[in-house]
Coordinates of C-alpha atoms in Angstrom, one line a residue:
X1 CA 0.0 0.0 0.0
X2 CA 1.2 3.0 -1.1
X3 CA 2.3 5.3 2.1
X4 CA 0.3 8.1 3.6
X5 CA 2.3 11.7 4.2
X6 CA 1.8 14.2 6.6
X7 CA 4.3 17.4 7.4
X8 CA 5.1 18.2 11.1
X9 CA 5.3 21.8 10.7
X10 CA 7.5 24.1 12.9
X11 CA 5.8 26.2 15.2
X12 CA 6.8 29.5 16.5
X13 CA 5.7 31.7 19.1
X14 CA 5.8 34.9 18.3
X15 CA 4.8 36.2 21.1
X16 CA 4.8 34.6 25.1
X17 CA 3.3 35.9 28.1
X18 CA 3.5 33.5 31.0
X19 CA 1.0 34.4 33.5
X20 CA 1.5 31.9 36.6
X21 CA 1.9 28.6 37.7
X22 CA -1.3 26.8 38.4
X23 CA -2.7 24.4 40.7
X24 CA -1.9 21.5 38.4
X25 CA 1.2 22.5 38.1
X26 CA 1.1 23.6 34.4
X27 CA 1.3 27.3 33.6
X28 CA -0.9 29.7 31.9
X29 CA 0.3 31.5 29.3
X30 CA -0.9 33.7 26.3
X31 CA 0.9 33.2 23.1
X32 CA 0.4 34.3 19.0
X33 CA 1.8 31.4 17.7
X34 CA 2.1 30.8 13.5
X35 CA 3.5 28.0 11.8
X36 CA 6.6 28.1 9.3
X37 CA 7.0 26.3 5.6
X38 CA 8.6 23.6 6.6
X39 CA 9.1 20.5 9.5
X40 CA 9.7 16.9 10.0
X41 CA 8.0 14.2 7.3
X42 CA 5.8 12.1 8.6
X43 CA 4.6 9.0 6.9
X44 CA 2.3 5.9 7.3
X45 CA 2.2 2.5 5.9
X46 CA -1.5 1.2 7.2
X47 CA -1.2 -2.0 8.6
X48 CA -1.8 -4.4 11.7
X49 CA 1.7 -3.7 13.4
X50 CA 2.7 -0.6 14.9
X51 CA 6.0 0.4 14.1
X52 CA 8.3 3.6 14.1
X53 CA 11.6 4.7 12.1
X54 CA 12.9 7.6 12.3
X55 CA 15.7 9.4 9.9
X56 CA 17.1 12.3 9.6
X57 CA 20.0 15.1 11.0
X58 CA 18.1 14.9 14.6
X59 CA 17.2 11.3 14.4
X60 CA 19.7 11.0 17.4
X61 CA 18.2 13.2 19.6
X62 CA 14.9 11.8 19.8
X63 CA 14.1 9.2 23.0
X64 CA 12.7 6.3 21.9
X65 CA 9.4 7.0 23.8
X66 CA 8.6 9.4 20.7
X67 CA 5.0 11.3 20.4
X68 CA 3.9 9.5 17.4
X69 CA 4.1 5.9 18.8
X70 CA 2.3 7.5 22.0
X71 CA -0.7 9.5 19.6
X72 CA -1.2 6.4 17.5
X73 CA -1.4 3.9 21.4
X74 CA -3.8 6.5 22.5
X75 CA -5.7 7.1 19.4
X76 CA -6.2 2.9 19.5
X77 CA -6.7 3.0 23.0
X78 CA -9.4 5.3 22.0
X79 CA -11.0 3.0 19.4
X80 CA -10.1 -0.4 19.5
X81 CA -11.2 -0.8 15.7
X82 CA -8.6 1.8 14.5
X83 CA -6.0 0.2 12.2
X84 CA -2.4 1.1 12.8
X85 CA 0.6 0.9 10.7
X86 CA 4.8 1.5 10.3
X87 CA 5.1 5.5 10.4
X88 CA 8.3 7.0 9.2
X89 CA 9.7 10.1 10.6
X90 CA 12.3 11.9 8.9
X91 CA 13.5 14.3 11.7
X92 CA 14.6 17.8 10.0
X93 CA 14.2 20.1 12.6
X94 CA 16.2 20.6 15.8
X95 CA 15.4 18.7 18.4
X96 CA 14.3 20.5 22.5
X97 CA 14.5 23.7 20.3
X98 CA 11.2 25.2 20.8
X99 CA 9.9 24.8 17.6
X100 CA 7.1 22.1 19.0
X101 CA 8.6 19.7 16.8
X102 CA 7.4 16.5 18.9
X103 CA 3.8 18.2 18.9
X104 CA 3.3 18.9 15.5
X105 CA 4.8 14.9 14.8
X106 CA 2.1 13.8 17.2
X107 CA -0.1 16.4 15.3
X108 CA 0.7 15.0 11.7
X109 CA 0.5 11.6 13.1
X110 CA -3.3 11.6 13.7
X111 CA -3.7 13.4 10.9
X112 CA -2.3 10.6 9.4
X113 CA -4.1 8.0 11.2
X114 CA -7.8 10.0 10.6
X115 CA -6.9 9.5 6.6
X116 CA -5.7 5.8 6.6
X117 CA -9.3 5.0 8.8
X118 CA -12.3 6.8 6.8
X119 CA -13.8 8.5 9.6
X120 CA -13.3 5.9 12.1
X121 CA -11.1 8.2 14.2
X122 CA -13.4 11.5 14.1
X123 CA -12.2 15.3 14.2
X124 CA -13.7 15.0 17.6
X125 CA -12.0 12.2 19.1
X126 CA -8.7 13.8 17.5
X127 CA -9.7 16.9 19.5
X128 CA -10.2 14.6 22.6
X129 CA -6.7 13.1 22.2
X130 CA -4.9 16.1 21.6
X131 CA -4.5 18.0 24.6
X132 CA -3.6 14.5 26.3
X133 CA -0.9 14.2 24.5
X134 CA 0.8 17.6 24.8
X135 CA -0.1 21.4 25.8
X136 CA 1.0 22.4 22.0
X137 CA -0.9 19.4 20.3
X138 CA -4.0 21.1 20.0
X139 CA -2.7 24.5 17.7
X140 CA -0.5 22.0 15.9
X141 CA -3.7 19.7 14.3
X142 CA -4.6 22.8 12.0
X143 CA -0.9 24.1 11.9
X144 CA -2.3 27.7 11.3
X145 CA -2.3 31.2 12.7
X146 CA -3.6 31.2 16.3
X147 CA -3.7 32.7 20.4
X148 CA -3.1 30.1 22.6
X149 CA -4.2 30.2 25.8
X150 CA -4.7 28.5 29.2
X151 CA -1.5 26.1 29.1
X152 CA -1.8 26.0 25.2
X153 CA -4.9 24.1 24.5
X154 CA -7.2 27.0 24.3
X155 CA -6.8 27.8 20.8
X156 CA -8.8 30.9 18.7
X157 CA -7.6 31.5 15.3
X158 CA -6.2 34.2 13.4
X159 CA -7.5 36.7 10.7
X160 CA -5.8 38.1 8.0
X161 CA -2.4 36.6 8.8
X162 CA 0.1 38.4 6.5
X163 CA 2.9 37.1 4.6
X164 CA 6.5 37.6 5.7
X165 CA 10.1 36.8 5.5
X166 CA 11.1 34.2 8.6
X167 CA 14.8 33.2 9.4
X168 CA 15.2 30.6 11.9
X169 CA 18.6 30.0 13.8
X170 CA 19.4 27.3 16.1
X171 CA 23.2 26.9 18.1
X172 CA 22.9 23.3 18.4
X173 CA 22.2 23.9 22.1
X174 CA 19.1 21.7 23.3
X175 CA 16.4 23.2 26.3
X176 CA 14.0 21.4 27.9
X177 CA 11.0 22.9 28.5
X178 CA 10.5 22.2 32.0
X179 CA 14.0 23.4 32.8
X180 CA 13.5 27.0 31.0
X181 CA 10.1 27.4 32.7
X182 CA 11.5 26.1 36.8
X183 CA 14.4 29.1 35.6
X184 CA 11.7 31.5 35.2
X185 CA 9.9 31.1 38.4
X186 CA 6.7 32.1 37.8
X187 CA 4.2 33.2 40.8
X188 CA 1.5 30.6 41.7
X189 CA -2.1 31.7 40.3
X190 CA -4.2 32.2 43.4
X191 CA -7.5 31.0 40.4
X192 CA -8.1 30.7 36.8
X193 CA -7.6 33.9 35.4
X194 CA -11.2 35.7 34.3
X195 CA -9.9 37.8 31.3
X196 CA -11.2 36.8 27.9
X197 CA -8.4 37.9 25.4
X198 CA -9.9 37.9 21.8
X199 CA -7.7 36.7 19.2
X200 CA -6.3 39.5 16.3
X201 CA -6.9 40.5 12.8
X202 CA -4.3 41.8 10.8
X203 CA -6.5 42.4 7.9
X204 CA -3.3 41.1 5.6
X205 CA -1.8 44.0 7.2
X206 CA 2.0 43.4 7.5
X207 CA 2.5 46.6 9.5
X208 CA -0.4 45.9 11.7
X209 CA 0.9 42.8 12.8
X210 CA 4.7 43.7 13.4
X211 CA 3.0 46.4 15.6
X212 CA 1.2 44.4 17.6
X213 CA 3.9 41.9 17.6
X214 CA 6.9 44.2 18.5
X215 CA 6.1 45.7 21.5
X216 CA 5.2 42.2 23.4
X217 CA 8.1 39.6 24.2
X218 CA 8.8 36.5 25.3
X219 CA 8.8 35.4 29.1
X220 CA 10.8 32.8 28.5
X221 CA 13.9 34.6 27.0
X222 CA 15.3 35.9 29.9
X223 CA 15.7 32.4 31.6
X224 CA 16.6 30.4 28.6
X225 CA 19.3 32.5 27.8
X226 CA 20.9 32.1 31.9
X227 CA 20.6 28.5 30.8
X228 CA 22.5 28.4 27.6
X229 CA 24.0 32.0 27.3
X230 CA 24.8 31.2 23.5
X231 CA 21.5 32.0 23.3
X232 CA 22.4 36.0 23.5
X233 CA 24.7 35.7 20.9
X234 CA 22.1 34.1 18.3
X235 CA 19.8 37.2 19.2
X236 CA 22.6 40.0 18.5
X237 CA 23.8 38.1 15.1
X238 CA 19.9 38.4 13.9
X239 CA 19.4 41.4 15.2
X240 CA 22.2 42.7 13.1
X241 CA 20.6 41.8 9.8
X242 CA 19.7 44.1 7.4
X243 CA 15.5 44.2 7.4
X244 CA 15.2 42.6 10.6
X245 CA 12.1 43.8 12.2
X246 CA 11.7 41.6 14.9
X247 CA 14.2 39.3 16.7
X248 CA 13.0 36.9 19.2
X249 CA 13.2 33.7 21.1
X250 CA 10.7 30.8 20.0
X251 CA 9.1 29.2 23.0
X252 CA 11.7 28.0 25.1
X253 CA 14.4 27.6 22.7
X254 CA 17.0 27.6 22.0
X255 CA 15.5 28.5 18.8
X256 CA 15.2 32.3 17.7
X257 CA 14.0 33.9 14.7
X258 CA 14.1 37.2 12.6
X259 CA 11.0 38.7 11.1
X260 CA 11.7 40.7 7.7
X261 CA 9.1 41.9 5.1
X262 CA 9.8 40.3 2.3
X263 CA 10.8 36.6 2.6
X264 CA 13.8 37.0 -0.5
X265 CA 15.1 39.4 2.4
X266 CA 15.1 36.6 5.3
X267 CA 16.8 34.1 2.1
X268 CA 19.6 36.4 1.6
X269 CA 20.0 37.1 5.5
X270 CA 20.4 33.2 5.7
X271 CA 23.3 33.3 3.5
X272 CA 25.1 35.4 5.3
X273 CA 24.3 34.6 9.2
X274 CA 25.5 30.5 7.7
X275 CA 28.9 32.0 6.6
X276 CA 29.6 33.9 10.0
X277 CA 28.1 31.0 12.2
X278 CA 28.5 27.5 10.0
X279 CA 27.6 25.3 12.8
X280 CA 24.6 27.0 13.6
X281 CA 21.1 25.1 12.2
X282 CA 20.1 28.2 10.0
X283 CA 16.7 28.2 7.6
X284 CA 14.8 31.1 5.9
X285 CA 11.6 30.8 5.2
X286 CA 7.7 32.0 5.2
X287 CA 4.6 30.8 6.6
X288 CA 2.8 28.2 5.9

């Protein structure tokens, strides 16, 4: 049978306001998240047996209890009919990077899974099993334009998203999510917070959305960069780009990314930031 394919698209958060640590001991955040042109391939062969390889530059760096072995146990857990299969994962993007690589392969992988059973596993029970299987799951199912909200699975799309330039630089140096976030230290939430944050619309508006963009941040930088200090230096090397608007850290990290106007602008930015830092994981792209 010919096999299924899916992309595992990289995620960035634009913006990230952590606003305490909750009872449960996740933490509420706010966050404009969009998704870039490219990711990790993921692939299925239906069938009876449920199998995994993965490929790839960051093959190595993936634990072998990987998010698309534990979405396809809880998508059968969820329906016992549900055919499995051998999925393939050619792993292209840096691994602990904040990027939500592992979500969006989880993501792709019911995707996947929804396609190869004809509306055995519904949009609804993929909704069901999302949120279960990550904080980041949920935005990464439709992969688009979104605020996040709650610890991530709160998600209201986007209007009017514009196009841009997006360059993406990596050190090599892995962060762990819970690590940046125990760094941070954010205050216990004495309740659920009661504000109701409606989501944007940038109208296709580039200049609207690097002004709403701009002016926020990204709680997590500060911490992430005590932890890996290299950090700092992939911020000043993309903030010295010519037509960078907006340099930020993604997420935790150790990922960062430069916003231009015009994506041949973030291309040619690429060239040069992989000359002056050739070990660095470097990409330039646009969204998705």
């Amino acid at each position: 049978m010919t096999a299924l394919r899916d992309t595992g698209f990289a995620k960035i958060n634009l913006t990230l306001d952590v606003l305490g640590r909750r009872a449960d001991g996740f933490h509420e955040i706010e966050s404009l998240v969009a998704f870039a042109a490219l990711g990790d391939h993921v692939e299925l062969e239906p069938g009876d047996t449920l199998a995994l390889a993965v490929e790839g530059p960051f093959a190595c760096a993936l634990s072998s209890d990987n998010l698309v072995i534990q979405a396809a146990e809880a998508a059968k857990a969820l329906k016992s009919t549900l055919r499995l299969g051998r999925f393939r994962l050619v792993k292209l993007l840096p691994v602990a990077a904040g990027l939500g690589g592992g979500s969006a392969d989880a993501a792709a992988a019911l995707r996947l899974l929804a396609r190869a059973n004809h509306g055995t596993l519904s949009k609804s029970d993929i909704d069901t099993l999302a949120p279960k299987l990550g904080s980041d799951v949920p935005v990464c199912l439709d992969s688009r334009p979104a605020l996040i909200t709650g610890r991530g699975e709160c998600v209201k799309p986007v209007s009017g998203f514009p196009s841009c330039g997006v360059l993406l630089a990596n050190p090599g140096v892995p962060l762990g999510t819970q690590a940046v976030y125990a760094a941070h230290g954010a205050e216990p939430l004495p309740a659920a917070p009661l504000r109701t944050v409606e989501a944007p619309d940038f109208a296709g508006d580039f200049a609207r959305f690097i002004n709403y963009v701009a002016p926020r941040g990204n709680a997590l930088e500060v911490p992430a960069t005590q932890l890996a200090p290299v950090v700092n230096q992939v911020l000043t090397a993309l903030a010295d780009l010519d037509g960078a608007l907006v340099v930020r850290l993604s997420g935790s990290g150790a990922t960062c990314f430069a916003l231009f106007e015009m994506e041949d602008e973030a291309h040619h930015a690429a060239a040069r930031l992989s000359a002056a830092h050739p070990h660095w994981w470097i990409a330039a792209t646009t969204w998705r």
